[in-house]
Short mmCIF file of C-alpha atoms and ligand atoms in Angstrom, two decimals:
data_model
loop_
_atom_site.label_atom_id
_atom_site.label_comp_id
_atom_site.label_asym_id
_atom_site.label_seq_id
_atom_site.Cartn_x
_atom_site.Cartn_y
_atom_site.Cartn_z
CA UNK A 215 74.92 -52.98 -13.27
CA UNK A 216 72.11 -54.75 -12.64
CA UNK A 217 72.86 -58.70 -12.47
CA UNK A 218 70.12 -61.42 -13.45
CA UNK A 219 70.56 -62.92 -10.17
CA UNK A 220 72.05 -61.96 -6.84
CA UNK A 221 73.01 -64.40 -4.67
CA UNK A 222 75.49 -62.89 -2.05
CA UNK A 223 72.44 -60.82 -0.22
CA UNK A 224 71.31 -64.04 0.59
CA UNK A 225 74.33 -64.68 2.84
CA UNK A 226 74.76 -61.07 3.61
CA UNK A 227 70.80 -60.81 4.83
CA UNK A 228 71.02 -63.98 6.72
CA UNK A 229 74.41 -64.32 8.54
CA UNK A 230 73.69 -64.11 12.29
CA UNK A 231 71.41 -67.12 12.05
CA UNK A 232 73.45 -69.05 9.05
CA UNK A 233 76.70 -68.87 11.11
CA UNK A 234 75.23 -70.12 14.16
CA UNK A 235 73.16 -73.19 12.75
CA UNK A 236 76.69 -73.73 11.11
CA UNK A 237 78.11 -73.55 14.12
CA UNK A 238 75.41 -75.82 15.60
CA UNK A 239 75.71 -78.68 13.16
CA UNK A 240 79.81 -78.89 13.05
CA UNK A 241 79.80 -79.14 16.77
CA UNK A 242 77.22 -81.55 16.86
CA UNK A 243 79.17 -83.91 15.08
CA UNK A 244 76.80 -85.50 13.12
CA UNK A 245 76.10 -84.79 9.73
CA UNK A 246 73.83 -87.23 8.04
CA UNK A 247 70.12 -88.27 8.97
CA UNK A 248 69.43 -86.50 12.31
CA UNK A 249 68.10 -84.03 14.12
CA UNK A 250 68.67 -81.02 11.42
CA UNK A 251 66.53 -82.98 9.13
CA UNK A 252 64.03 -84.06 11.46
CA UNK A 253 63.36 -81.20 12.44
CA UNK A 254 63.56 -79.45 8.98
CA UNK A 255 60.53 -82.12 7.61
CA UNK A 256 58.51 -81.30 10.76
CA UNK A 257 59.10 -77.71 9.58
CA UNK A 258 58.82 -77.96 5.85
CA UNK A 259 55.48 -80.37 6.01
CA UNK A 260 53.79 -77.88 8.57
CA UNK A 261 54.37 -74.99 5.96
CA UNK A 262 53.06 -76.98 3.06
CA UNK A 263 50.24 -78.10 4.64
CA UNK A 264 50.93 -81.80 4.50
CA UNK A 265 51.13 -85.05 6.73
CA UNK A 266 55.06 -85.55 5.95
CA UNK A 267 57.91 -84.43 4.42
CA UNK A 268 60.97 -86.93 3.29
CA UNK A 269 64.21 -85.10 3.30
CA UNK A 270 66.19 -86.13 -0.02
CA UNK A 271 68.90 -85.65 -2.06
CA UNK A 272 67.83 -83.18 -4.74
CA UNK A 273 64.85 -82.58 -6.55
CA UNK A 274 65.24 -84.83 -9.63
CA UNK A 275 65.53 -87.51 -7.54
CA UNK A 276 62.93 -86.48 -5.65
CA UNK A 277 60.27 -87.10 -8.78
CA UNK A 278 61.96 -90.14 -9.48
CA UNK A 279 61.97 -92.05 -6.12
CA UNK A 280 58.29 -91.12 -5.78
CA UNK A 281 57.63 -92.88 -9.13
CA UNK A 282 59.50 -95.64 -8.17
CA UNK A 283 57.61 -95.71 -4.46
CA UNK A 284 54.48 -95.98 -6.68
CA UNK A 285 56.23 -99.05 -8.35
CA UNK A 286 55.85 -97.11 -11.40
CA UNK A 287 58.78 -98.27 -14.00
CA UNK A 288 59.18 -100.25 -17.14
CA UNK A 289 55.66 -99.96 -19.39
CA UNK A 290 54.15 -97.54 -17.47
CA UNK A 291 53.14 -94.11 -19.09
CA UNK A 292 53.42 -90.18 -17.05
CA UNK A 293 51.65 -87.16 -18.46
CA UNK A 294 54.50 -84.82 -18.18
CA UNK A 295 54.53 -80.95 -20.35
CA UNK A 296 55.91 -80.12 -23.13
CA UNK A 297 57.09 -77.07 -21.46
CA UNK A 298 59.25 -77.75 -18.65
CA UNK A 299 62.98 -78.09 -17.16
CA UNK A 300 63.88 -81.50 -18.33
CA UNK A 301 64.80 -82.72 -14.85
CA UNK A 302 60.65 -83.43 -15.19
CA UNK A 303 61.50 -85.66 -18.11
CA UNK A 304 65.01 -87.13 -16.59
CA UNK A 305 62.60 -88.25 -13.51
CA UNK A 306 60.31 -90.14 -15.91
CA UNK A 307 62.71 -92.02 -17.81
CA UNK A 308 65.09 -92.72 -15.26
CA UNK A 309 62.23 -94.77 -13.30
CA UNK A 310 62.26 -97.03 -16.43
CA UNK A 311 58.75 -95.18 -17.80
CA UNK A 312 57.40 -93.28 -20.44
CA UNK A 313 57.09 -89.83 -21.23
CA UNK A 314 54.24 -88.56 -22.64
CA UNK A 315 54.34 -84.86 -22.90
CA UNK A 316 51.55 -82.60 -23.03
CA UNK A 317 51.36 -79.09 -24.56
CA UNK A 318 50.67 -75.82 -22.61
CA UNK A 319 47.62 -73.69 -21.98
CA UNK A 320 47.73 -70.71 -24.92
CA UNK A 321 48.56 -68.49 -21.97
CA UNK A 322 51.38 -70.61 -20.90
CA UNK A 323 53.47 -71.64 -19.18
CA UNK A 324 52.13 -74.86 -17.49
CA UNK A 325 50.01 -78.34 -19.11
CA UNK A 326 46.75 -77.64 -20.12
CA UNK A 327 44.32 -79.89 -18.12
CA UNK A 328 41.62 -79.71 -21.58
CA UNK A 329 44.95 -81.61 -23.54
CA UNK A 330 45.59 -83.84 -20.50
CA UNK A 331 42.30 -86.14 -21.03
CA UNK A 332 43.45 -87.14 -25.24
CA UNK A 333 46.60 -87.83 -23.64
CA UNK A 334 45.03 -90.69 -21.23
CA UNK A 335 46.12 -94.37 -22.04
CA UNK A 336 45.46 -97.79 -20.32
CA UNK A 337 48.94 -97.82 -19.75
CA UNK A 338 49.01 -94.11 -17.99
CA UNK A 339 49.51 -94.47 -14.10
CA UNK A 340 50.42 -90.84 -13.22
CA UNK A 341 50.23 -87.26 -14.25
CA UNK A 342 53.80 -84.61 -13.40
CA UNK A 343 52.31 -81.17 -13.31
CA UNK A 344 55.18 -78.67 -13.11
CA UNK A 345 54.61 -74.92 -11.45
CA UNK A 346 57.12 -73.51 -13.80
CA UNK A 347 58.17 -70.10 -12.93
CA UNK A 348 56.17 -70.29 -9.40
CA UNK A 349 53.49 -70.05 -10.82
CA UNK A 350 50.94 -72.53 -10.10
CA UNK A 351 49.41 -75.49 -12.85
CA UNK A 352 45.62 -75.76 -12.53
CA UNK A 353 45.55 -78.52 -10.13
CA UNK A 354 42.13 -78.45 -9.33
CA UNK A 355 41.80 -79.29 -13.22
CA UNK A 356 44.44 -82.02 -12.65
CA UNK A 357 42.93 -83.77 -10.05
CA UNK A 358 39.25 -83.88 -10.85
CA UNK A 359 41.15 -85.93 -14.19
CA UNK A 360 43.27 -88.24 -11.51
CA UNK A 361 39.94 -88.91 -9.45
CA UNK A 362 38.35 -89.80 -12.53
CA UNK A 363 41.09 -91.94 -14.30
CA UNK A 364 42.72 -93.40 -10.82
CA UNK A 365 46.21 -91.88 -11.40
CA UNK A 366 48.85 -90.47 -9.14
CA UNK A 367 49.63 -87.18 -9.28
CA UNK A 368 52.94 -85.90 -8.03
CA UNK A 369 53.32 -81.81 -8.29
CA UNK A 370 56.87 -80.85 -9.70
CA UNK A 371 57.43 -77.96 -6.95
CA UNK A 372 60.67 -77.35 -7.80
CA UNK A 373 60.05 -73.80 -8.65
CA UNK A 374 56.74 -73.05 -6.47
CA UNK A 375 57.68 -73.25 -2.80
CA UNK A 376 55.08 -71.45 -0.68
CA UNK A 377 53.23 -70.76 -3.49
CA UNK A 378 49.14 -71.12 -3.65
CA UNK A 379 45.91 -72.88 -5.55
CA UNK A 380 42.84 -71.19 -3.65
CA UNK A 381 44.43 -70.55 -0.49
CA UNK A 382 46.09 -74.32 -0.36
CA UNK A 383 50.55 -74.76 -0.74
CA UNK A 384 51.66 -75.93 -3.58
CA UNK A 385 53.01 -79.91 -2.79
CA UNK A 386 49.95 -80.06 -0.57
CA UNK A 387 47.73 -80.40 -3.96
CA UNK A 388 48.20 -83.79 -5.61
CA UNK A 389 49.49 -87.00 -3.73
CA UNK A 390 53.26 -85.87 -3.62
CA UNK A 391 54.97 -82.76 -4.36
CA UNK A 392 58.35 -82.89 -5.71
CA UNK A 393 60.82 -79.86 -3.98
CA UNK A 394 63.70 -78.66 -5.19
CA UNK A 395 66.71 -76.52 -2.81
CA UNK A 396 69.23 -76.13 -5.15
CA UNK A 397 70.84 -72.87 -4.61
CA UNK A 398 68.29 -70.23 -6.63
CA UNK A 399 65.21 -71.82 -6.11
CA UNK A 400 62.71 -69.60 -3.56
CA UNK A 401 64.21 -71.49 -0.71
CA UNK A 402 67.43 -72.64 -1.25
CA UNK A 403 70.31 -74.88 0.18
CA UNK A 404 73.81 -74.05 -0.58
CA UNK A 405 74.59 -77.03 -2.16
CA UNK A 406 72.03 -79.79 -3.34
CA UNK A 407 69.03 -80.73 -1.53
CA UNK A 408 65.27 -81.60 -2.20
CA UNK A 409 62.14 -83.04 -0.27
CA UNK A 410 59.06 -84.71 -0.93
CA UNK A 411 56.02 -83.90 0.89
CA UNK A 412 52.84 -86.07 1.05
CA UNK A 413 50.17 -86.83 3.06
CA UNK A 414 50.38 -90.37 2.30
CA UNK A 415 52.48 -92.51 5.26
CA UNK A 416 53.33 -95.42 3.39
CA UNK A 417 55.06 -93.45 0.13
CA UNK A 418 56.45 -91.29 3.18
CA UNK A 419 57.88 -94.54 4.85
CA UNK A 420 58.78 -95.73 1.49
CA UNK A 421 61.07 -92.82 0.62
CA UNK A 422 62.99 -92.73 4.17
CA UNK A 423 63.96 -96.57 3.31
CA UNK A 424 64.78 -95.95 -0.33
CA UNK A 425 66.98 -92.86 0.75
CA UNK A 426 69.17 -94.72 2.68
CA UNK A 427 70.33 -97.85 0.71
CA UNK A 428 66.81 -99.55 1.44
CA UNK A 429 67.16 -99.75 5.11
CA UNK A 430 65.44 -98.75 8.04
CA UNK A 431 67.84 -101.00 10.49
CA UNK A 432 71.37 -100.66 10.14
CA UNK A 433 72.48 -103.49 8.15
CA UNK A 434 69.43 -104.26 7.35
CA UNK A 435 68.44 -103.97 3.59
CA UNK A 436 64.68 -104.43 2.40
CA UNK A 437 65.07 -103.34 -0.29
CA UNK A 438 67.51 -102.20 -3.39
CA UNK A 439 67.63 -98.84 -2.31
CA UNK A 440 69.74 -95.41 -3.11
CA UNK A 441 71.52 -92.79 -1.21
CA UNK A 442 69.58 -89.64 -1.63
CA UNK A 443 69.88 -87.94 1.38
CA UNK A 444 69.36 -84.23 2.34
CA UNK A 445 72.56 -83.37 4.56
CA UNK A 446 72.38 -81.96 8.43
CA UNK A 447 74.35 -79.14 7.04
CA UNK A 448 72.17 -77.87 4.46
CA UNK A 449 68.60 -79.12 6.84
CA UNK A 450 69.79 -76.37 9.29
CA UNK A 451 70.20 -73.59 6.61
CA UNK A 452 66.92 -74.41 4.94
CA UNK A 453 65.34 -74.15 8.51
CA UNK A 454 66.45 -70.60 8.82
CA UNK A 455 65.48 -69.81 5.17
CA UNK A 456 62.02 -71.47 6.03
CA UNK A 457 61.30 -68.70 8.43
CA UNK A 458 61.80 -65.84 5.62
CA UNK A 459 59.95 -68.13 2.54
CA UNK A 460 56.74 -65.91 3.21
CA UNK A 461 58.41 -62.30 3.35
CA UNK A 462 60.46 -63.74 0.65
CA UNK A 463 58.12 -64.65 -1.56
CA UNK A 464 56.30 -61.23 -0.45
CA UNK A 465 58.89 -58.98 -1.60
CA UNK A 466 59.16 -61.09 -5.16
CA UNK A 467 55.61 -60.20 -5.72
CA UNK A 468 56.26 -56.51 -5.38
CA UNK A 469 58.49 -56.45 -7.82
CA UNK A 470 56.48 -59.12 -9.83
CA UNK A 471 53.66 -56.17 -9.18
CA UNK A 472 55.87 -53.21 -10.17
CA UNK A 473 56.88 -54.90 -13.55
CA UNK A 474 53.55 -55.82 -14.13
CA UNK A 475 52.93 -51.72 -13.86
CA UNK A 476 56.03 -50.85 -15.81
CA UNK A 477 55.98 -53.11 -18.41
CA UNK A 478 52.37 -52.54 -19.51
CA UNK A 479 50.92 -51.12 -22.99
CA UNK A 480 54.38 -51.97 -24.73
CA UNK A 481 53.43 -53.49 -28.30
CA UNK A 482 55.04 -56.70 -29.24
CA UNK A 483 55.91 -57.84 -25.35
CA UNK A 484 53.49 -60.32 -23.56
CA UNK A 485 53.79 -60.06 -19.87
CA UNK A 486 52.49 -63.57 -17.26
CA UNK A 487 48.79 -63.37 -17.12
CA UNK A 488 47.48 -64.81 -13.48
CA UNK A 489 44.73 -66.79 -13.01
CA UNK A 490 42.07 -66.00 -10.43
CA UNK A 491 42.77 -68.82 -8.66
CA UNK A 492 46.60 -68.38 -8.47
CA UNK A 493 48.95 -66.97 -6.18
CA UNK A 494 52.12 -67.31 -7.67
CA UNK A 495 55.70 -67.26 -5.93
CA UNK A 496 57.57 -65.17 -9.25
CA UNK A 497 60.51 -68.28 -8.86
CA UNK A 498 60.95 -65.74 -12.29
CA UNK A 499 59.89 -63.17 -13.97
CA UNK A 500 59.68 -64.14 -17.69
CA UNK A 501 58.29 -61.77 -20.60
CA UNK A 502 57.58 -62.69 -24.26
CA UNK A 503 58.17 -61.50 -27.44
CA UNK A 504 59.66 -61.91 -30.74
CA UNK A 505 62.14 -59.89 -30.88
CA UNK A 506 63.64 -61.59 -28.24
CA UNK A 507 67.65 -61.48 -29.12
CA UNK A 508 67.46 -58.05 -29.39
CA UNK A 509 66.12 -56.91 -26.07
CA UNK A 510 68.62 -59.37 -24.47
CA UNK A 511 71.15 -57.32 -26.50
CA UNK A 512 69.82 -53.77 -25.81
CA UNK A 513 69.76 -54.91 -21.72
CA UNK A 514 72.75 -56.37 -21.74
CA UNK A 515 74.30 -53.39 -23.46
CA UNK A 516 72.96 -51.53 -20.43
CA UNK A 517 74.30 -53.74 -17.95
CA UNK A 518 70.86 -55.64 -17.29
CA UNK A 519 70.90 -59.18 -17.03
CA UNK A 520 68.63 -61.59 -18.46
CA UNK A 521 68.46 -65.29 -19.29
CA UNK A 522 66.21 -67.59 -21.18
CA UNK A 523 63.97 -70.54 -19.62
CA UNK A 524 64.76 -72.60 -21.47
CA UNK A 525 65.85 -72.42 -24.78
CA UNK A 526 65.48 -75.75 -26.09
CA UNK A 527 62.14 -78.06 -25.09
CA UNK A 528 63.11 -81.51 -23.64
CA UNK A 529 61.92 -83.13 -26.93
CA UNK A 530 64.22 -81.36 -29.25
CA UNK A 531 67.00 -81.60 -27.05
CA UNK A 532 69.97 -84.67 -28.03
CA UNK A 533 69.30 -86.54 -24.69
CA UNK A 534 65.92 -87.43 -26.29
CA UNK A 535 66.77 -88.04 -29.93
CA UNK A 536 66.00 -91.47 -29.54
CA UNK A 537 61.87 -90.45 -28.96
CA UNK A 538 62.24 -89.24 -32.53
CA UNK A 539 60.04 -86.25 -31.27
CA UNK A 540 60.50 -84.06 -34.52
CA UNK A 541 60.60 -79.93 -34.61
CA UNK A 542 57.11 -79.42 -34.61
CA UNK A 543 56.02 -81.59 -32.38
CA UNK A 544 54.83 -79.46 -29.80
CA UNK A 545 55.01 -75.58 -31.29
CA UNK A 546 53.29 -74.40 -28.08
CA UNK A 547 56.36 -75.46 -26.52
CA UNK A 548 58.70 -74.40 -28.99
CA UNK A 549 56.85 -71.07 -29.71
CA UNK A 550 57.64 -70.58 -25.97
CA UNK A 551 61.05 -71.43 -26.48
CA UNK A 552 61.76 -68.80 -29.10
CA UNK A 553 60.11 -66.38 -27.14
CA UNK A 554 60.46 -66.48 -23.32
CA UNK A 555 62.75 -63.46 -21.54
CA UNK A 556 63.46 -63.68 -17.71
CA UNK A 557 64.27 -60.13 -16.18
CA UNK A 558 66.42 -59.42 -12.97
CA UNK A 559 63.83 -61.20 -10.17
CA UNK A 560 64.47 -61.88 -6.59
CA UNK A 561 63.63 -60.66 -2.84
CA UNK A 562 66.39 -58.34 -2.99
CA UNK A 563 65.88 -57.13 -6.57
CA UNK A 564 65.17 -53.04 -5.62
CA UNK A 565 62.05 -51.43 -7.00
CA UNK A 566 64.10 -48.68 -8.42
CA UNK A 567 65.96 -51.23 -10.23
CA UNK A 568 62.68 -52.68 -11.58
CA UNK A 569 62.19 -49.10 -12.83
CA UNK A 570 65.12 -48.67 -14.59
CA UNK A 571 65.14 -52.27 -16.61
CA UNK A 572 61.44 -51.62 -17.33
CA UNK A 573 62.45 -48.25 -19.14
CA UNK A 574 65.25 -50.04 -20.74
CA UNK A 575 62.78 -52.73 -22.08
CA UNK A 576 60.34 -50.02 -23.39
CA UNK A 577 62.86 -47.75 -25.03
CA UNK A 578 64.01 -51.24 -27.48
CA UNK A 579 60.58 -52.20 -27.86
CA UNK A 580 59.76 -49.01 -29.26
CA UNK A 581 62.80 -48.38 -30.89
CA UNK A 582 63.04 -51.72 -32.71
CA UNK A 583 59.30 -51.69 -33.11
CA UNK A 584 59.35 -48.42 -35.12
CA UNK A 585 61.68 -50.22 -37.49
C1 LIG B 102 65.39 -77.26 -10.42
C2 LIG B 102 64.32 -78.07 -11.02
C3 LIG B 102 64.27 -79.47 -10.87
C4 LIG B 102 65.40 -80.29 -10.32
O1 LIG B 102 65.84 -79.97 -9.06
P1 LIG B 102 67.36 -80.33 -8.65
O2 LIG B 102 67.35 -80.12 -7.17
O3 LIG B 102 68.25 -79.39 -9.38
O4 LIG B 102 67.60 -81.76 -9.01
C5 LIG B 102 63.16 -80.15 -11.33
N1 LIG B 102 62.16 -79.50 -11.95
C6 LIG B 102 62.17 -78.17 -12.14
C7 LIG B 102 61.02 -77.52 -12.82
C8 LIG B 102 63.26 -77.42 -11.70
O5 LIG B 102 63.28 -76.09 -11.91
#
């Protein structure tokens, strides 16, 4: 059996220095806004390569309170893509603005900075580049198209922690980045958590009083704030998954690498194609091909597990009926849709395993392909 994901070994690798900054944290007695955190944005902005980070609550609302720090609401548009985890969209429209979604470059999976300039409006004030699977949008691309237009870009890194654009972090690249922990991302909490990390102080200060109610004085309310906070608790566990991001993200790429090895020459299955420019973090490992339900089957059959990001686009999904966004509306995305396969990825995924769901993949695609 070889499960999609495989989150014990996380625990199991780490237990020594989990139990103790557990043990650290419940005899502190204090559990919100302190040292944990402190120390964990200190830690967390040094890694990324940025001025600040802002501890928060998870990483939807991380997206959303930076649009809202931006004062960007009500009649405002965001370039989001078509291809994405809809907590991108969710972000948008929650701050009171509009989506307007842009398709994918033909090599997928992220926005294609040639589409982004059509998609420009008086009424645009920021672009939402996501690094979907880890690996990384063309933000050079992006930005030059910010410079020129005077728009804020804030990097959905939700998926992409540690990962790299010519040698610079991902959340480093555009004036915020967006980061998720929830439990599977590349660094994790065990619970909820997120961050954003900038290099501008004011959206920085901005965030810390919007996190807590709108207050930086006890009692003291500037504003109409939220509670979005990232917990002691789960501050102290990040800080000792912080330490193991890089050899983390190091061991994903060997199996991203032994896949890549495995998988190639098979007819009918597209594997991710990497930019020069990109270092990607493998968040997942997603194939292609159109005879998608079947493979699931034939793994599954084998005891392989596999899963399917994501299998509706935000525009044809109920929560967004109202857009009237019709099928068709953006095949790149919904080509991608019907198509997309993630395989068994993770830092403790073994390269034997790799071997064996690679010759499981080839014997269906041969099999079926012979057909
Ligand atoms: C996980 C994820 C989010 C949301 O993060 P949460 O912490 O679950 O709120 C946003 N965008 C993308 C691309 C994600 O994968």
């Amino acid at each position: 059996m070889i499960p999609f994901l495989d989150m014990k070994s996380v625990y199991t690798e780490l237990k020594p220095e989990l139990d103790a900054a557990y043990a650290r944290v419940m005899e502190s007695g204090w559990f919100v806004l302190g040292k944990e955190v402190e120390a964990f944005e200190q830690e967390y902005a040094a890694f990324c390569g940025t001025r600040h980070c802002v501890g928060l609550g998870n990483g939807l609302e991380a997206l959303e309170l930076t649009l809202r720090a931006w004062n960007i609401g009500p009649g405002d548009e965001v370039i989001v893509p078509s291809n994405t985890y809809i907590a991108t969209w969710l972000a948008v429209t929650a701050s009171g603005a509009t989506v307007v979604p842009v398709e994918p470059t033909p090599a997928g999976p992220n926005i294609d900075p040639d589409r982004i300039a059509a998609a420009i409006t008086p009424r645009t004030r920021a672009i939402m580049p996501v690094h979907l699977y880890g690996e990384p949008a063309d933000m050079d691309a992006v930005m030059r198209l910010a410079d020129k237009h005077g728009l804020k870009v804030v990097e959905d890194v939700a998926q992409a922690q540690g990962a790299k654009v010519r040698g610079r972090r991902t959340g480093s690249l555009g004036h915020a980045g967006a980061h998720s922990f929830f439990p599977t991302k590349n660094i994790g909490a065990f619970g909820d958590g997120g961050a954003v990390t900038t290099d501008d102080a004011a959206v920085a200060d901005r965030l810390r009083t919007m996190r807590n109610y709108g207050s930086k004085v006890k009692y003291v309310n500037i504003e109409r704030g939220y509670n979005s906070r990232l917990d002691e608790l789960h501050a102290a566990f990040l800080r000792v998954r912080l330490r193991k991001l890089d050899e983390w993200n190091e061991r994903r790429r060997a199996v991203a690498a032994r896949y890549a090895d495995r998988l190639a020459g098979i007819a009918g299955l597209g594997l991710p194609r990497v930019p020069q420019w990109a270092e990607p973090v493998w968040h997942l490992y997603v194939v292609r091909t159109p005879r998608r339900t079947g493979l699931m089957e034939a793994l599954n059959a084998e005891g392989i597990g596999s899963l399917i990001h994501y299998p509706i686009p935000p525009h044809r999904q109920q929560a967004y009926a109202d857009l009237g966004l019709p099928e068709g509306a953006y095949p790149l995305a919904e080509d991608l849709a019907n198509t997309v396969l993630s395989l068994p990825m993770g830092p403790h995924v073994a390269l034997d395993s790799v071997d064996e769901i690679a010759a499981a993949v080839r014997r269906y695609m041969l099999r079926s392909g012979a057909e």
